[in-house]
Amino acid sequence: MTETQAATAQTVAGTAIPPLLSVRGLRRTFAGLAAVDAVSFDVAPGEVVSIIGPNGSGKTTTLNLVTGAIPADAGEILLDGRRIDRLDPARIAEAGIARTFQNGRVFGALSVADNVAVGLHTTLRAGRPARRLSTWFLLRWIPLLAELAVALVPTRAARREQARIEAAVAAELDRFGQRLAPRRDDFAYTLSYANRRRTEIARALAPRPRLLVLDEPTAGMNPSETAEVLDQLLQLKAEGQAILLVEHKIDLVMTVSDRVVVIDGGRVISEGRPDAVRRDPLVAEAYLGRRRGKA
Amino acid sequence: MLDTLIAGLLHGNAYALVAVGISLIFGVTNVVNFAHMSVFGLGAMCAWFFIADLRWPFWATLAVVVAVTGLTGLLINLLVVRPLARYLPIAALLATYAVAQILDSVSQWVFGPRVRPFPEVLPTDDLHIGLMRFGTSDVVMLALTIAVMAALGLYLKFGKSGRAIRATSQDPEAALQMGIPVGRIQHLSFVIASALGGVAGVFVALYTGTVSPTSGATAGLTAFVAATLGGLGSIPGAVIGGFVLGVAEAFGVSLFGGSVDDIIMFAILILVLLVRPGGLLGRVPVLAPEPMTGTFLGRGRPIRLGRWGLVAVLAVGGVVIPVLGSRTFLTIGTQVLIYAIIGAGFTVTAGQSGVIALGQAGPIALGAYASALLALLAHWPFWVSLPVGGLVAAVGASVLGSALWRVKGHYISIATLGMGIVTVAILRVAEPLTRGVYGLYGIPTPHIGGLALDTPLAFYLIDFLVLVGTLAVVVRLRSSHLGRVMSAVGSDEVAAYASGIRVRDYKALAFAVSAFFAGVGGALLAHQYTYIDPDLFGLTMSLLVLTIVVLGGVNVPFGAVIGSIVLIGALEVFRVTPQLRVILYGLALILVVRFRPGGAWVRRA
Amino acid sequence: MTTLLRLADVNVYYGAFHVLRDVRLEVGAGEIVSLLGGNASGKSTTMKTILGLTRLRSGTITFDGVPVEHRSTPARVRAGIASVPEARRVFPQLTVDENLLAGAYTRKDRAGVAEDLERMREHFPRLAERRRQEAGTLSGGEQQMLAFARALMSRPRLICMDEPTMGLAPRLVDQVLDEIARLNRELGVAVLLVEQQAELALSIASRGYVLATGEIAVQGTADELLRDPRIQEAYLGRSTA
Ligand SMILES: Nc1ncnc2c1ncn2[C@@H]1O[C@H](COP(=O)(O)OP(=O)(O)OP(=O)(O)O)[C@@H](O)[C@H]1O
Ligand SMILES: Nc1ncnc2c1ncn2[C@@H]1O[C@H](COP(=O)(O)OP(=O)(O)OP(=O)(O)O)[C@@H](O)[C@H]1O
Ligand SMILES: [Mg+2]
Ligand SMILES: [Mg+2]
């Protein structure tokens, strides 16, 4: 444990800051096929790291492992030096990792605003009394019933908290300008594909996570819409938001990333600054293809 | 020992044959078809009629049974399942239950209700292994099961239409885009499954030696559990499930007696689902697939009453009806109100957390018995035993359900159905306390001071106040953050979990809240009937609660009031006979779902 | 060139919401036509309408000179329309091979189907490697390849493709676009292509339409559209980026 910590502390681009997220020797097989194999990388605080690679190379699986959606076969994941690879997704979310999904998973039966509000669940204090007990056998009923009680008869603190949530939701929706704000009370299932993605990003961003994990956030958007997302990502980066990004749109990746990790067949084949990675012949061959490889 | 085993296998064989049909239909339409058990009974009765009455030869009779039951299946799909499933699969499930009642009544009316001997067309007692005797009929039935399983299994796996059948069940809209005639494929599966059910009926009648128009009901429930146990949609799974249950039942009954039958069956189901949430041969994906991103069904928006609408409703319900209503009208009103209380509470589970529980009669019974016993034995006043009844129901249902929350979709529905049945079975077995099948009578009515509140008017007012309280709580819950969280759980569990929501805990909480109101409703029933027995709280009651909620809109607490007025009130006022009532349930469901798929109290989007 | 598909004054509603307004659109036999438009402009709805998955309020759809607006979806598929649906919609619990065969449901010639299956495996080696994997467990891009290949299995005369390159790595985007162009060139398959990367789409299309809030706002040849400043700004991201 201490050894790995010492090892990871050095790896972040020559600085002394310990990494925010550190992934060591991660592995996951499906029916004998190693989808992710000995993958290691770090994300420093405030850093934007992108994972790119051909289809089926293990990017989404890596994100699923980092966020606890599926368990790893081997390897370690540390957030702020703390092991999180044995935790369930809720604990990991509470530890400060928020994510979106490749195909989009909005809560169809909730309005756009409510979708975002649900993202703030981990930040609730007054609304969820005694929440520290919620991982204990049987005792978890105490916070559950307390939450129910506060929901029915809100305390003053809970009401103030609720007002804070509404404000946070409005701010989050405004981030997307006129795209989401006019539809804030519409059910999410009536949104078009790209607007569902935006709703999901807003939901993930709302709790101000320590690490934001995005799986192809611009899939299904045209170039100008992609440029819009790029601006938003750059702004987040300027605000110091650490991001772990999976994306196929290479121009966006090159512009926004501090570092790029390239994986193929579940293994890291290249890693470094965007321009260096782009020049790597291995990457051009495995990933970019002729039209862009030359560019 | 060995003879118990063989008896179990023979029984299991019958279950297997029925379960195969259920699993096939589920595999294609994603609808649990309750009418299948009646088709089974129909097959048996038909065979009896042609053999015993018309003296037809056995094999010709079998052909007739295949034709009749196959046609029945086709009609069920054409008239009921398909029109409903397109909008709301759960409505289709409920409607098939209505169809089952209809078929049973028709069959009783045509053939007469009595149990009669089934002619021994094949020898049933000519072979033996050791001391255990069995007959050619059993061998033929076993051979039939194996042949059907192999043929259907291979056809589904390798045949072109088999593949189309599976594709259709996984994504009907995408299947259409492959040029697969989804409708025709579904009709075909209904015909095959129903014909099989009919034939199974014949062989089971041969095996038991008797038939009656309702003989499907007993074997039917076990066959459902068998299909679920094996993994819904899996043909070999259904067969294995059938045999497992047959054998377990035989041993269980020989050890503990017949009354624990249901308990054993559902205990096995729940144990299996805990280890394998998709049944013995079913698989659940590592990560539940992302919900379809195509056209979602127009779910629509609940109608808003507005301030004056609310005042008007309160005035009519709380003043006009009590002042003007006759005694009978008020008595009916109390029924309506109680079911509205139970239904409104149930929207938290069925609507928000997305768990279509089929066993709400369980917590209702718990509340009723708890309150009644506290009043009878401990002489607690009604005002205390009423909320305590709700609490007992909530705690009891939570304990029984605690293991279930990792199970999903239809499996949780069937598991909760089991929970309801087990709850009642326990009440029946706990004789010293509950007086078993004799029931509790002389349950005291409420008092205030020395004043007995035993008139319909008093009951009505009490129920009305409780309903208003229930609605207030449920609506408040819905608009709170907790309410949003529960709805998120119902929408997409994976995303909810990733947002830091402990999905199972919130499902359990939603279920407990619903159980509390079910218990309160049960307690109200108990003190107003002054007599309760376990049979009151059967599957019909559970499905009635669900139908009320579906009719009004699963996500709309006030919809439960509408549903209750329609299903309990209207039918009661017009003094509809029980047989006709089921038909009208089905009809109401079909009409509402057809024109307002989100529920009567929901405007189409 | 003869017209293969024609939409005339098509209107579609979701409830009270008017999604498509008097849409007129044509695809000639053997032509690649690109359908562009911002998010929520109604592209997917147009595709679903052509396939008969949404109800038409008014207007006509003719395929090969025959009105089809009252025909069922399977009937339209039998007539020769195939689809790569939005968000892939592969059959999650069927294997890769079974998905491909399901795509060939309308075909009777077993030998031809086997041949095509082989060809798809050649074009997409990943699908050959994973022929027995359940499609629902494939990665996003792998599913997209499968959805594309599945549509080709029916030997259609017209393919409606709703974002066939979504989630594909750059290299595969090229490959899929090349494949579309080849199909069109060699087999004369007509294609109606919804594609977010408008520049790529117009590079293989001969004509294009631009939808804006449910109406056809602009139409023209691919070159005209590529040069149109309005389109450059709105869809190619030139001035914004
Ligand atoms: N449950 C599973 N069972 C079997 N194989 C799986 C499973 N999940 C993923 N795989 C395989 O693991 C590999 C990695 O998948 P992953 O989703 O991580 O790819 P990806 O890099 O995100 O690709 P894409 O860019 O196409 O989204 C793929 O080849 C996929 O088929
Ligand atoms: N089931 C539905 N109910 C109500 N409105 C819907 C429904 N489906 C789509 N819409 C609305 O119809 C409009 C057009 O949607 P459509 O999916 O056709 O857009 P699109 O152009 O394909 O967008 P995208 O590029 O995001 O895929 C959108 O405003 C969407 O919100
Ligand atoms: Mg991926
Ligand atoms: Mg679309």
Coordinates of C-alpha atoms in Angstrom, one line a residue, chain A residues 77-244:
Chain A
I77 CA -7.5 1.9 -8.1
L78 CA -6.7 4.8 -5.7
L79 CA -8.5 8.0 -5.3
D80 CA -6.4 10.5 -3.2
G81 CA -4.3 7.6 -2.2
R82 CA -7.2 5.6 -0.9
R83 CA -8.1 2.2 -2.4
I84 CA -11.5 2.3 -4.0
D85 CA -11.4 -0.8 -6.1
R86 CA -13.4 -2.9 -3.6
L87 CA -16.1 -0.2 -3.1
D88 CA -19.6 -0.3 -4.6
P89 CA -20.6 2.4 -7.1
A90 CA -22.4 4.4 -4.5
R91 CA -19.4 4.6 -2.3
I92 CA -17.3 5.6 -5.2
A93 CA -19.7 8.3 -6.2
E94 CA -19.6 9.6 -2.6
A95 CA -15.8 9.5 -2.8
G96 CA -16.1 12.1 -5.6
I97 CA -16.3 10.3 -9.0
A98 CA -19.2 11.1 -11.2
R99 CA -19.7 9.7 -14.7
T100 CA -21.7 9.5 -17.9
F101 CA -22.4 6.5 -19.9
Q102 CA -21.6 5.8 -23.6
N103 CA -25.2 5.4 -24.8
G104 CA -26.6 7.8 -22.3
R105 CA -28.6 6.8 -19.3
V106 CA -31.0 9.5 -18.2
F107 CA -33.9 8.9 -15.9
G108 CA -36.6 8.9 -18.5
A109 CA -39.5 9.3 -16.0
L110 CA -38.0 12.4 -14.4
S111 CA -37.9 15.9 -15.7
V112 CA -34.7 17.3 -16.9
A113 CA -34.3 19.4 -13.7
D114 CA -35.0 16.4 -11.5
N115 CA -32.4 14.4 -13.4
V116 CA -29.8 17.0 -12.4
A117 CA -31.1 17.2 -8.8
V118 CA -30.7 13.4 -8.4
G119 CA -27.1 13.9 -9.3
L120 CA -26.8 16.0 -6.1
H121 CA -27.9 13.1 -3.9
T122 CA -24.3 12.6 -2.6
T123 CA -24.1 16.2 -1.4
L124 CA -27.1 16.1 0.8
R125 CA -26.5 16.5 4.5
A126 CA -29.6 17.9 6.2
G127 CA -31.8 15.9 3.9
R128 CA -30.1 12.6 4.8
P129 CA -29.5 12.5 8.6
A130 CA -27.2 9.9 10.0
R131 CA -26.1 8.9 6.5
R132 CA -22.9 7.5 7.8
L133 CA -24.8 4.5 8.9
S134 CA -26.1 3.7 5.5
T135 CA -23.6 1.0 4.7
W136 CA -24.3 -0.9 7.9
F137 CA -26.4 -4.0 8.0
L138 CA -29.9 -3.3 9.5
L139 CA -28.6 0.0 10.9
R140 CA -29.1 1.4 7.4
W141 CA -32.8 1.6 8.2
I142 CA -32.0 4.5 10.5
P143 CA -30.8 6.9 7.8
L144 CA -33.5 5.6 5.5
L145 CA -36.3 6.3 7.9
A146 CA -34.7 9.6 8.9
E147 CA -34.6 10.6 5.3
L148 CA -38.2 9.7 4.9
A149 CA -39.1 11.7 8.0
V150 CA -37.2 14.8 6.7
A151 CA -38.8 14.4 3.3
L152 CA -42.3 14.5 4.9
V153 CA -41.6 17.1 7.5
P154 CA -38.5 19.1 6.4
T155 CA -36.4 20.7 9.0
R156 CA -35.3 24.3 8.4
A157 CA -31.8 23.1 7.4
A158 CA -33.3 20.7 5.0
R159 CA -35.4 23.4 3.4
R160 CA -32.4 25.6 3.0
E161 CA -30.5 22.7 1.5
Q162 CA -33.4 22.1 -0.9
A163 CA -33.2 25.7 -2.0
R164 CA -29.5 25.3 -2.6
I165 CA -30.2 22.3 -4.8
E166 CA -32.7 24.1 -6.9
A167 CA -30.1 26.9 -7.4
A168 CA -27.4 24.4 -8.3
V169 CA -29.7 22.7 -10.8
A170 CA -30.6 26.0 -12.5
A171 CA -26.9 26.9 -12.7
E172 CA -26.0 23.6 -14.2
L173 CA -28.7 23.8 -16.8
D174 CA -27.6 27.3 -17.7
R175 CA -24.3 26.0 -18.6
F176 CA -25.9 24.6 -21.7
G177 CA -27.5 27.9 -22.6
Q178 CA -30.7 27.6 -24.5
R179 CA -30.3 23.8 -25.1
L180 CA -31.7 22.5 -21.8
A181 CA -33.1 25.5 -19.8
P182 CA -36.3 25.8 -21.9
R183 CA -36.9 22.1 -21.4
R184 CA -36.2 21.9 -17.7
D185 CA -39.7 20.6 -16.8
D186 CA -40.0 18.2 -19.7
F187 CA -39.6 14.4 -19.2
A188 CA -36.2 13.3 -20.2
Y189 CA -37.6 10.6 -22.4
T190 CA -38.9 13.2 -24.8
L191 CA -35.4 14.7 -25.4
S192 CA -33.5 14.0 -28.6
Y193 CA -30.3 11.9 -28.3
A194 CA -27.9 14.8 -27.9
N195 CA -30.0 16.6 -25.3
R196 CA -30.1 13.4 -23.3
R197 CA -26.3 13.4 -23.3
R198 CA -26.3 17.0 -22.1
T199 CA -28.7 16.2 -19.3
E200 CA -26.5 13.4 -18.3
I201 CA -23.4 15.6 -18.3
A202 CA -25.2 18.2 -16.2
R203 CA -26.2 15.4 -13.7
A204 CA -22.6 14.3 -13.4
L205 CA -21.3 17.8 -13.0
A206 CA -23.8 19.0 -10.5
P207 CA -22.2 17.5 -7.4
R208 CA -18.8 19.2 -8.4
P209 CA -17.1 15.8 -8.4
R210 CA -13.4 15.5 -7.7
L211 CA -13.1 13.5 -10.9
L212 CA -15.5 13.7 -13.8
V213 CA -15.6 10.6 -16.0
L214 CA -17.1 11.1 -19.5
D215 CA -17.7 8.3 -22.0
E216 CA -17.9 9.8 -25.5
P217 CA -19.8 12.9 -24.5
T218 CA -20.1 14.2 -28.0
A219 CA -21.3 11.1 -29.7
G220 CA -24.3 12.0 -31.9
M221 CA -23.4 15.7 -32.0
N222 CA -22.4 17.6 -35.2
P223 CA -19.2 19.6 -35.4
S224 CA -20.5 22.8 -34.2
E225 CA -22.3 21.2 -31.3
T226 CA -19.1 19.3 -30.5
A227 CA -17.3 22.6 -30.5
E228 CA -19.8 23.8 -28.0
V229 CA -19.0 20.9 -25.7
L230 CA -15.3 21.6 -26.3
D231 CA -15.7 25.1 -25.0
Q232 CA -17.5 23.8 -22.0
L233 CA -14.8 21.3 -21.3
L234 CA -12.1 23.9 -21.6
Q235 CA -14.0 26.1 -19.2
L236 CA -14.3 23.3 -16.7
K237 CA -10.6 22.7 -17.1
A238 CA -9.9 26.3 -16.4
E239 CA -12.0 26.0 -13.2
G240 CA -9.7 23.2 -12.2
Q241 CA -12.0 20.2 -12.8
A242 CA -10.1 17.0 -13.2
I243 CA -11.6 14.9 -16.1
L244 CA -11.1 11.4 -17.4

